[in-house]
Tab-separated table of C-alpha atoms and ligand atoms in Angstrom:
chain	number	residue	atom	x	y	z
A	259	MET	CA	275.911	137.875	-176.135
A	260	SER	CA	272.658	138.502	-177.953
A	261	ARG	CA	272.491	140.457	-181.195
A	262	ILE	CA	271.642	144.166	-180.998
A	263	PRO	CA	268.061	144.356	-182.382
A	264	LYS	CA	267.398	146.395	-185.547
A	265	SER	CA	263.810	147.208	-184.582
A	266	LEU	CA	261.676	147.364	-181.470
A	267	VAL	CA	259.225	144.992	-183.130
A	268	ARG	CA	261.766	142.311	-184.096
A	269	ARG	CA	262.290	139.918	-181.195
A	270	THR	CA	265.575	140.364	-179.408
A	271	GLY	CA	267.640	137.157	-179.336
A	272	TRP	CA	267.855	135.329	-176.030
A	273	PRO	CA	271.293	135.789	-174.402
A	274	SER	CA	273.385	132.645	-174.693
A	275	SER	CA	274.750	131.042	-171.534
A	276	THR	CA	276.653	127.853	-170.814
A	277	SER	CA	274.735	127.540	-167.531
A	278	ARG	CA	271.028	126.841	-167.456
A	279	PRO	CA	268.205	127.931	-165.154
A	280	VAL	CA	267.453	125.652	-162.218
A	281	VAL	CA	263.798	126.691	-162.112
A	282	THR	CA	261.229	125.612	-164.731
A	283	PRO	CA	261.043	128.448	-167.300
A	284	LEU	CA	257.682	130.117	-167.861
A	285	GLN	CA	256.821	129.992	-171.578
A	286	THR	CA	253.963	132.404	-172.308
A	287	SER	CA	254.252	132.263	-176.115
A	288	VAL	CA	250.897	131.688	-177.826
A	289	VAL	CA	252.465	130.823	-181.171
A	290	TYR	CA	255.570	128.885	-182.161
A	291	ALA	CA	257.508	129.606	-185.358
A	292	SER	CA	258.626	126.634	-187.464
A	293	PRO	CA	261.592	126.556	-189.872
A	294	ASP	CA	259.523	125.618	-192.972
A	295	PRO	CA	256.279	123.910	-194.085
A	296	ASP	CA	257.930	120.451	-194.036
A	297	ALA	CA	258.735	120.943	-190.363
A	298	LEU	CA	255.137	122.069	-189.749
A	299	ASP	CA	253.900	118.840	-191.399
A	300	GLN	CA	256.049	116.893	-188.944
A	301	GLN	CA	254.656	118.871	-186.015
A	302	TYR	CA	251.046	118.220	-186.974
A	303	GLU	CA	251.523	114.600	-187.933
A	304	HIS	CA	254.046	113.421	-185.366
A	305	GLY	CA	253.772	115.941	-182.549
A	306	THR	CA	257.406	117.007	-182.944
A	307	GLY	CA	256.805	120.555	-181.716
A	308	TYR	CA	254.353	123.068	-180.305
A	309	THR	CA	252.287	125.213	-182.662
A	310	TYR	CA	249.678	127.175	-180.746
A	311	ALA	CA	249.141	127.415	-176.974
A	312	ARG	CA	245.502	126.321	-177.068
A	313	GLU	CA	246.714	123.027	-178.567
A	314	GLY	CA	249.397	122.545	-175.910
A	315	HIS	CA	252.388	124.251	-174.360
A	316	PRO	CA	255.488	123.254	-172.353
A	317	ASN	CA	254.263	124.456	-168.938
A	318	ALA	CA	251.127	122.292	-169.196
A	319	ASP	CA	253.216	119.267	-170.184
A	320	VAL	CA	255.702	119.766	-167.344
A	321	LEU	CA	252.812	119.940	-164.865
A	322	ALA	CA	251.042	116.927	-166.388
A	323	ALA	CA	254.220	114.848	-166.108
A	324	LYS	CA	254.410	115.509	-162.364
A	325	ILE	CA	250.823	114.417	-161.776
A	326	ASP	CA	251.347	111.406	-164.091
A	327	MET	CA	254.211	110.340	-161.863
A	328	LEU	CA	252.091	110.607	-158.697
A	329	GLU	CA	249.234	108.675	-160.284
A	330	GLY	CA	251.608	105.906	-161.381
A	331	ALA	CA	250.608	106.721	-164.936
A	332	PRO	CA	253.903	106.167	-166.799
A	333	ASP	CA	254.173	102.600	-165.461
A	334	LEU	CA	250.763	101.703	-166.763
A	335	PHE	CA	250.444	103.233	-170.178
A	336	GLU	CA	252.083	105.590	-172.630
A	337	ALA	CA	249.639	108.468	-172.987
A	338	ALA	CA	250.371	111.254	-170.560
A	339	GLY	CA	247.767	113.268	-168.700
A	340	ILE	CA	246.138	116.432	-170.028
A	341	VAL	CA	246.003	119.696	-168.085
A	342	THR	CA	242.757	121.657	-168.419
A	343	GLY	CA	241.683	125.164	-167.428
A	344	SER	CA	239.830	123.983	-164.304
A	345	GLY	CA	238.717	120.818	-162.545
A	346	MET	CA	235.311	121.285	-164.137
A	347	SER	CA	236.846	121.480	-167.611
A	348	ALA	CA	238.582	118.155	-166.907
A	349	VAL	CA	235.146	116.696	-166.124
A	350	GLY	CA	233.572	118.530	-169.073
A	351	ALA	CA	236.236	117.493	-171.605
A	352	THR	CA	235.895	113.870	-170.465
A	353	PHE	CA	232.132	113.952	-171.035
A	354	LEU	CA	232.351	115.868	-174.324
A	355	GLY	CA	235.149	113.691	-175.648
A	356	LEU	CA	233.751	110.277	-174.748
A	357	LEU	CA	229.946	110.544	-174.688
A	358	LYS	CA	227.395	110.967	-177.436
A	359	GLN	CA	223.643	111.312	-177.736
A	360	GLY	CA	221.880	108.169	-176.494
A	361	ASP	CA	224.602	107.166	-174.012
A	362	HIS	CA	223.879	106.750	-170.311
A	363	VAL	CA	226.097	107.707	-167.353
A	364	VAL	CA	225.849	106.536	-163.740
A	365	GLY	CA	227.237	108.981	-161.172
A	366	GLY	CA	227.709	108.889	-157.419
A	367	ASP	CA	224.852	110.730	-155.724
A	368	GLN	CA	227.180	112.926	-153.667
A	369	LEU	CA	229.565	114.098	-156.386
A	370	TYR	CA	231.031	117.611	-156.310
A	371	GLY	CA	228.153	120.104	-156.737
A	372	ARG	CA	229.048	121.332	-160.234
A	373	THR	CA	229.615	117.799	-161.482
A	374	LEU	CA	226.165	116.869	-160.183
A	375	ARG	CA	224.719	119.848	-162.015
A	376	LEU	CA	226.492	118.847	-165.233
A	377	MET	CA	225.051	115.345	-164.844
A	378	THR	CA	221.495	116.347	-163.978
A	379	GLN	CA	221.048	119.449	-166.152
A	380	ASP	CA	223.629	119.791	-168.925
A	381	LEU	CA	224.176	116.231	-170.165
A	382	PRO	CA	220.410	115.619	-170.597
A	383	LYS	CA	220.297	118.734	-172.835
A	384	LEU	CA	222.766	116.947	-175.135
A	385	GLY	CA	220.582	113.825	-175.203
A	386	ILE	CA	222.788	111.946	-172.731
A	387	GLU	CA	220.881	110.112	-169.991
A	388	THR	CA	222.146	110.110	-166.409
A	389	SER	CA	221.341	108.354	-163.129
A	390	LEU	CA	222.694	108.890	-159.640
A	391	ALA	CA	223.267	106.123	-157.104
A	392	ASP	CA	224.938	105.632	-153.723
A	393	PRO	CA	228.628	104.791	-154.332
A	394	THR	CA	229.079	103.339	-150.842
A	395	ASP	CA	226.894	100.464	-152.088
A	396	ALA	CA	228.216	98.803	-155.280
A	397	ARG	CA	224.867	96.999	-155.700
A	398	ALA	CA	223.083	100.362	-155.916
A	399	ILE	CA	225.500	101.428	-158.678
A	400	GLU	CA	224.955	98.093	-160.437
A	401	ALA	CA	221.167	98.491	-160.225
A	402	ALA	CA	221.421	101.868	-162.009
A	403	ILE	CA	223.232	100.369	-165.030
A	404	ARG	CA	221.285	100.209	-168.307
A	405	PRO	CA	222.135	98.539	-171.640
A	406	ASN	CA	223.431	101.924	-172.936
A	407	THR	CA	225.549	102.765	-169.859
A	408	LYS	CA	228.900	103.995	-171.144
A	409	MET	CA	230.487	105.418	-168.021
A	410	ILE	CA	230.446	105.361	-164.199
A	411	VAL	CA	231.694	108.513	-162.436
A	412	VAL	CA	232.653	108.407	-158.764
A	413	GLU	CA	234.662	110.241	-156.128
A	414	VAL	CA	236.446	108.131	-153.512
A	415	ILE	CA	235.553	110.398	-150.573
A	416	SER	CA	232.222	112.210	-150.723
A	417	ASN	CA	231.698	115.892	-150.145
A	418	PRO	CA	230.866	116.991	-147.462
A	419	THR	CA	229.920	113.852	-145.531
A	420	ILE	CA	233.327	112.121	-146.032
A	421	ARG	CA	231.724	108.762	-146.936
A	422	VAL	CA	234.110	106.287	-148.611
A	423	ALA	CA	232.923	104.676	-151.861
A	424	ASP	CA	233.035	100.923	-152.439
A	425	MET	CA	235.760	101.337	-155.029
A	426	GLU	CA	236.657	97.649	-155.287
A	427	GLY	CA	233.035	96.618	-155.837
A	428	ILE	CA	232.360	99.376	-158.369
A	429	ALA	CA	235.580	98.656	-160.291
A	430	GLN	CA	234.684	94.960	-160.536
A	431	ILE	CA	231.252	95.786	-161.948
A	432	ALA	CA	232.564	98.391	-164.401
A	433	ASN	CA	235.513	96.275	-165.582
A	434	ALA	CA	233.417	93.119	-166.012
A	435	ARG	CA	230.877	94.944	-168.182
A	436	GLY	CA	233.327	97.080	-170.163
A	437	ILE	CA	231.900	100.324	-168.740
A	438	LEU	CA	234.416	103.151	-168.390
A	439	LEU	CA	235.235	103.901	-164.755
A	440	VAL	CA	236.016	107.590	-164.203
A	441	VAL	CA	237.419	108.499	-160.783
A	442	ASP	CA	237.644	112.101	-159.558
A	443	ASN	CA	240.611	111.750	-157.210
A	444	THR	CA	240.634	115.369	-155.946
A	445	PHE	CA	239.809	114.701	-152.281
A	446	THR	CA	241.994	111.627	-151.944
A	447	THR	CA	244.941	112.659	-154.127
A	448	PRO	CA	247.369	109.942	-155.300
A	449	ARG	CA	248.954	110.110	-151.850
A	450	LEU	CA	245.909	108.288	-150.418
A	451	TYR	CA	244.590	106.349	-153.396
A	452	GLN	CA	245.792	105.546	-156.922
A	453	PRO	CA	242.727	104.782	-159.058
A	454	PHE	CA	244.664	103.274	-162.008
A	455	ALA	CA	245.983	100.540	-159.732
A	456	HIS	CA	242.368	99.744	-158.763
A	457	GLY	CA	240.622	99.373	-162.109
A	458	ALA	CA	239.958	102.997	-163.117
A	459	ASP	CA	240.050	103.870	-166.828
A	460	ILE	CA	240.183	107.632	-166.363
A	461	VAL	CA	241.454	109.770	-163.473
A	462	ILE	CA	240.409	113.386	-162.962
A	463	HIS	CA	241.748	116.075	-160.628
A	464	SER	CA	240.827	119.563	-159.651
A	465	VAL	CA	244.481	120.673	-159.505
A	466	THR	CA	243.105	123.874	-157.929
A	467	LYS	CA	242.848	122.080	-154.606
A	468	LEU	CA	245.543	120.046	-152.834
A	469	LEU	CA	247.911	119.498	-155.761
A	470	ALA	CA	248.533	123.208	-156.487
A	471	GLY	CA	247.740	123.884	-152.851
A	472	HIS	CA	247.918	127.685	-152.559
A	473	SER	CA	244.451	128.821	-153.739
A	474	ASP	CA	245.944	130.961	-156.497
A	475	VAL	CA	245.240	128.915	-159.637
A	476	THR	CA	242.231	127.144	-161.135
A	477	LEU	CA	243.323	124.059	-163.104
A	478	GLY	CA	242.318	120.493	-163.850
A	479	TYR	CA	243.928	117.237	-165.017
A	480	VAL	CA	242.677	114.133	-166.753
A	481	ALA	CA	244.563	110.956	-167.656
A	482	CYS	CA	243.337	107.838	-169.474
A	483	LYS	CA	244.483	104.242	-169.760
A	484	ASP	CA	243.501	104.072	-173.424
A	485	PRO	CA	245.458	106.410	-175.783
A	486	GLU	CA	242.366	106.698	-178.027
A	487	HIS	CA	240.378	108.094	-175.123
A	488	ARG	CA	243.177	110.495	-174.478
A	489	THR	CA	243.070	111.785	-178.049
A	490	LEU	CA	239.291	112.271	-177.869
A	491	ILE	CA	239.475	114.174	-174.564
A	492	ASP	CA	242.466	116.228	-175.703
A	493	THR	CA	240.601	117.211	-178.873
A	494	ALA	CA	237.468	118.196	-176.896
A	495	ASN	CA	239.617	120.206	-174.513
A	496	ALA	CA	241.241	122.166	-177.373
A	497	SER	CA	238.116	122.506	-179.543
A	498	TRP	CA	235.914	123.762	-176.716
A	499	GLY	CA	238.742	126.062	-175.611
A	500	MET	CA	239.245	124.699	-172.110
A	501	THR	CA	243.049	124.665	-172.170
A	502	PRO	CA	245.070	126.222	-169.335
A	503	SER	CA	247.215	129.331	-169.045
A	504	PRO	CA	251.005	128.765	-168.959
A	505	PHE	CA	251.346	130.968	-165.887
A	506	ASP	CA	248.758	128.956	-163.950
A	507	CYS	CA	250.570	125.741	-164.913
A	508	TRP	CA	253.856	127.259	-163.816
A	509	LEU	CA	252.406	128.258	-160.438
A	510	ALA	CA	250.828	124.837	-159.923
A	511	GLU	CA	254.031	123.003	-160.794
A	512	ARG	CA	255.895	125.214	-158.323
A	513	GLY	CA	253.255	124.442	-155.679
A	514	MET	CA	253.646	120.732	-156.289
A	515	HIS	CA	257.283	120.721	-155.145
A	516	SER	CA	255.929	120.633	-151.591
A	517	PHE	CA	252.789	118.545	-152.197
A	518	ASP	CA	253.939	115.424	-150.303
A	519	LEU	CA	255.089	117.443	-147.308
A	520	ARG	CA	251.924	119.565	-147.240
A	521	PHE	CA	249.685	116.547	-147.540
A	522	ASP	CA	251.403	114.549	-144.807
A	523	ARG	CA	251.456	117.466	-142.381
A	524	ALA	CA	247.804	118.385	-143.020
A	525	GLN	CA	246.777	114.752	-142.640
A	526	ALA	CA	248.635	114.329	-139.338
A	527	THR	CA	246.959	117.479	-137.994
A	528	ALA	CA	243.533	116.392	-139.284
A	529	THR	CA	243.829	113.071	-137.435
A	530	ARG	CA	244.574	114.892	-134.169
A	531	LEU	CA	241.956	117.592	-134.791
A	532	ALA	CA	239.231	114.992	-135.398
A	533	ASP	CA	239.876	113.408	-132.000
A	534	ALA	CA	240.134	116.787	-130.253
A	535	LEU	CA	236.813	118.033	-131.681
A	536	ALA	CA	235.091	114.776	-130.706
A	537	GLU	CA	235.869	115.603	-127.051
A	538	VAL	CA	234.027	118.963	-127.184
A	539	SER	CA	230.634	118.668	-125.477
A	540	GLY	CA	228.701	120.710	-128.093
A	541	VAL	CA	230.024	118.568	-130.963
A	542	THR	CA	227.530	115.825	-131.784
A	543	ARG	CA	229.701	113.934	-134.272
A	544	VAL	CA	233.008	114.053	-136.112
A	545	ILE	CA	233.392	112.277	-139.450
A	546	TYR	CA	236.956	111.228	-140.286
A	547	PRO	CA	237.934	107.956	-142.022
A	548	THR	CA	240.389	106.597	-139.437
A	549	ARG	CA	238.018	107.108	-136.482
A	550	PRO	CA	236.376	103.832	-135.445
A	551	ASP	CA	232.946	105.540	-135.449
A	552	HIS	CA	233.224	106.444	-139.181
A	553	PRO	CA	230.323	104.803	-141.083
A	554	ASP	CA	232.696	103.175	-143.616
A	555	HIS	CA	235.599	102.684	-141.210
A	556	ASN	CA	236.714	99.184	-142.250
A	557	ARG	CA	236.537	99.937	-145.953
A	558	ALA	CA	238.337	103.252	-145.448
A	559	MET	CA	241.172	101.598	-143.527
A	560	GLY	CA	241.698	99.114	-146.368
A	561	LEU	CA	241.309	101.495	-149.314
A	562	LEU	CA	243.266	104.384	-147.851
A	563	GLY	CA	245.958	102.285	-146.193
A	564	GLY	CA	245.072	103.355	-142.639
A	565	ARG	CA	245.323	107.057	-143.489
A	566	GLY	CA	242.501	109.578	-143.382
A	567	GLY	CA	243.518	112.568	-145.530
A	568	ASN	CA	243.111	116.238	-144.662
A	569	MET	CA	239.301	116.519	-144.821
A	570	LEU	CA	236.920	116.059	-141.912
A	571	SER	CA	233.417	117.122	-141.000
A	572	PHE	CA	231.742	117.790	-137.670
A	573	GLU	CA	228.397	118.909	-136.357
A	574	LEU	CA	227.573	121.417	-133.634
A	575	VAL	CA	224.480	120.754	-131.565
A	576	GLY	CA	223.352	124.401	-131.661
A	577	GLY	CA	222.352	124.691	-135.349
A	578	ARG	CA	222.773	127.951	-137.329
A	579	ALA	CA	223.338	130.122	-134.235
A	580	ALA	CA	226.224	127.877	-133.155
A	581	ALA	CA	227.576	127.868	-136.729
A	582	ASN	CA	227.629	131.682	-136.794
A	583	ALA	CA	229.346	131.754	-133.397
A	584	MET	CA	231.943	129.184	-134.524
A	585	THR	CA	233.095	131.082	-137.622
A	586	ARG	CA	233.214	134.369	-135.709
A	587	ALA	CA	235.227	132.788	-132.888
A	588	ALA	CA	237.896	131.504	-135.322
A	589	PRO	CA	238.836	134.538	-137.468
A	590	ASP	CA	242.204	133.028	-138.477
A	591	VAL	CA	240.530	129.977	-140.024
A	592	ALA	CA	239.137	131.232	-143.348
A	593	PHE	CA	235.408	130.644	-143.641
A	594	ALA	CA	235.456	129.927	-147.370
A	595	PRO	CA	233.925	127.215	-149.561
A	596	THR	CA	237.106	125.653	-150.904
A	597	LEU	CA	239.641	123.024	-149.877
A	598	GLY	CA	243.273	122.074	-150.201
A	599	ASP	CA	244.777	125.457	-149.352
A	600	VAL	CA	247.919	125.774	-147.207
A	601	GLY	CA	245.664	127.416	-144.611
A	602	THR	CA	242.787	125.606	-142.924
A	603	THR	CA	239.385	126.497	-144.380
A	604	LEU	CA	235.980	125.937	-142.882
A	605	SER	CA	232.917	125.501	-145.047
A	606	HIS	CA	229.245	125.408	-144.103
A	607	PRO	CA	227.417	123.320	-146.740
A	608	ALA	CA	223.893	124.408	-145.714
A	609	SER	CA	224.666	128.033	-146.671
A	610	SER	CA	227.010	127.292	-149.621
A	611	SER	CA	227.487	124.077	-151.637
A	612	HIS	CA	224.155	122.544	-150.559
A	613	ARG	CA	222.023	125.668	-150.260
A	614	ALA	CA	219.968	124.778	-153.351
A	615	LEU	CA	218.722	121.570	-151.690
A	616	THR	CA	215.546	121.502	-149.603
A	617	GLU	CA	216.029	121.174	-145.863
A	618	ALA	CA	214.546	117.674	-146.040
A	619	ASP	CA	217.103	116.627	-148.679
A	620	ARG	CA	219.922	118.095	-146.611
A	621	THR	CA	218.669	116.299	-143.514
A	622	ALA	CA	218.605	113.023	-145.458
A	623	LEU	CA	222.322	113.560	-146.231
A	624	GLY	CA	223.046	114.440	-142.598
A	625	ILE	CA	223.790	118.099	-143.371
A	626	SER	CA	222.254	120.191	-140.592
A	627	GLU	CA	222.660	123.928	-139.911
A	628	GLY	CA	225.381	123.020	-137.398
A	629	PHE	CA	227.335	120.927	-139.928
A	630	PHE	CA	230.840	122.042	-141.002
A	631	ARG	CA	233.456	120.642	-143.340
A	632	VAL	CA	237.103	121.373	-142.544
A	633	SER	CA	239.991	121.323	-145.004
A	634	VAL	CA	242.974	121.114	-142.703
A	635	GLY	CA	246.043	123.136	-143.751
A	636	ILE	CA	249.689	123.166	-142.738
A	637	GLU	CA	249.765	125.781	-139.987
A	638	GLU	CA	251.297	124.892	-136.582
A	639	PRO	CA	249.203	121.912	-135.428
A	640	ASP	CA	248.961	122.901	-131.742
A	641	LEU	CA	247.895	126.434	-132.591
A	642	LEU	CA	245.250	125.290	-135.061
A	643	ILE	CA	243.811	122.603	-132.784
A	644	GLU	CA	243.600	125.058	-129.880
A	645	GLU	CA	241.816	127.643	-132.063
A	646	MET	CA	239.344	125.117	-133.446
A	647	VAL	CA	238.572	123.515	-130.097
A	648	ASN	CA	238.183	126.885	-128.354
A	649	SER	CA	235.846	128.204	-131.034
A	650	ALA	CA	233.766	125.002	-131.011
A	651	GLN	CA	233.506	125.311	-127.229
A	652	ALA	CA	232.574	128.988	-127.505
A	653	ALA	CA	229.823	128.041	-129.964
A	654	SER	CA	228.424	125.260	-127.783
B	198	PLP	C1	236.706	121.611	-156.786
B	198	PLP	C2	236.351	120.303	-157.323
B	198	PLP	C3	236.053	120.143	-158.694
B	198	PLP	C4	236.054	121.305	-159.653
B	198	PLP	O1	237.321	121.867	-159.761
B	198	PLP	P1	237.579	123.411	-160.181
B	198	PLP	O2	239.051	123.463	-160.325
B	198	PLP	O3	237.049	124.254	-159.067
B	198	PLP	O4	236.841	123.640	-161.447
B	198	PLP	C5	235.740	118.876	-159.156
B	198	PLP	N1	235.708	117.811	-158.320
B	198	PLP	C6	235.968	117.929	-157.001
B	198	PLP	C7	235.920	116.721	-156.137
B	198	PLP	C8	236.299	119.173	-156.452
B	198	PLP	O5	236.566	119.294	-155.151
């Protein structure tokens, strides 16, 4: 039994028990008490214990270890991944930790919207040059390289047009020239693609999306091949205060118990849904990697092992009016600009992620007013497909 406390302020001892909890404990402590200054020296110099939650805490490390395992990280190198307060802080900490004034970065021209903004607006303010190029064409990426190029940043599947990057070509170019290859693996997840096995130096995730999977936490992850890079990113993450909350890490780790099952179910439904939507007369095109009419079909089949993931896009012939009718006809499918939730979500890039672009720029990307992106969830497949097909028909 625990001791009877002598004061309300003194911490009550934790009851002793020969059994142990089955579930990962949630450790919310901000500070950790050490036995004496010698022990504190050991903690700082050899990482023998936690000191302060901004510098690291058990729930972040438990979560990181799970993602490390999925990414094949422990087989490749010693340094474990770092959990950050959001996907954007994983991107931000990578940039802040590894880049300096005068460096140049090449990014894919269809990166996640905030990452694009960081590249085009924020990095230049720090004296870091950036260029964007089409990642489906490794020669375009190569042409953007300058003598001071330090890093190439790509996503495997583009948002929202579901194009598949030439990862093999880009990795060859980056590896041959000693340029760091950073892969944001959020859309693909390690279930579809493992960047470290294909020449990546750094892997980033928005854990917020498919990995945590329940739309109730905002978290990120970054892992590096080189332990020195890890130290630099970890330091940036702590110094700029981008570290995660223990509770969020706890929730995400809990969500990850079912990640494989969720992913496989959503993917199987997405494959069926893509074919079903393609049959609807008012649907002009469906973009899904395993469909033979996908613009990067052969590459996608090779890179993704014949699987297509849970994301697809489609276009209604009737423009904005049809888009309004579609979302109203499918009230159980959340019309919300996110992805990776247990429930299917529908997003309309022209009015959300790509609203800042001119119509001409959107048209060049193939994003019309009738264009939707779908993040397929894990609801009953027949029910979902019926709802989606009926609402697309109603909107046609
Ligand atoms: C959502 C997302 C991010 C940003 O993640 P947050 O957790 O929302 O900060 C970065 N990259 C990709 C590909 C994303 O989908």
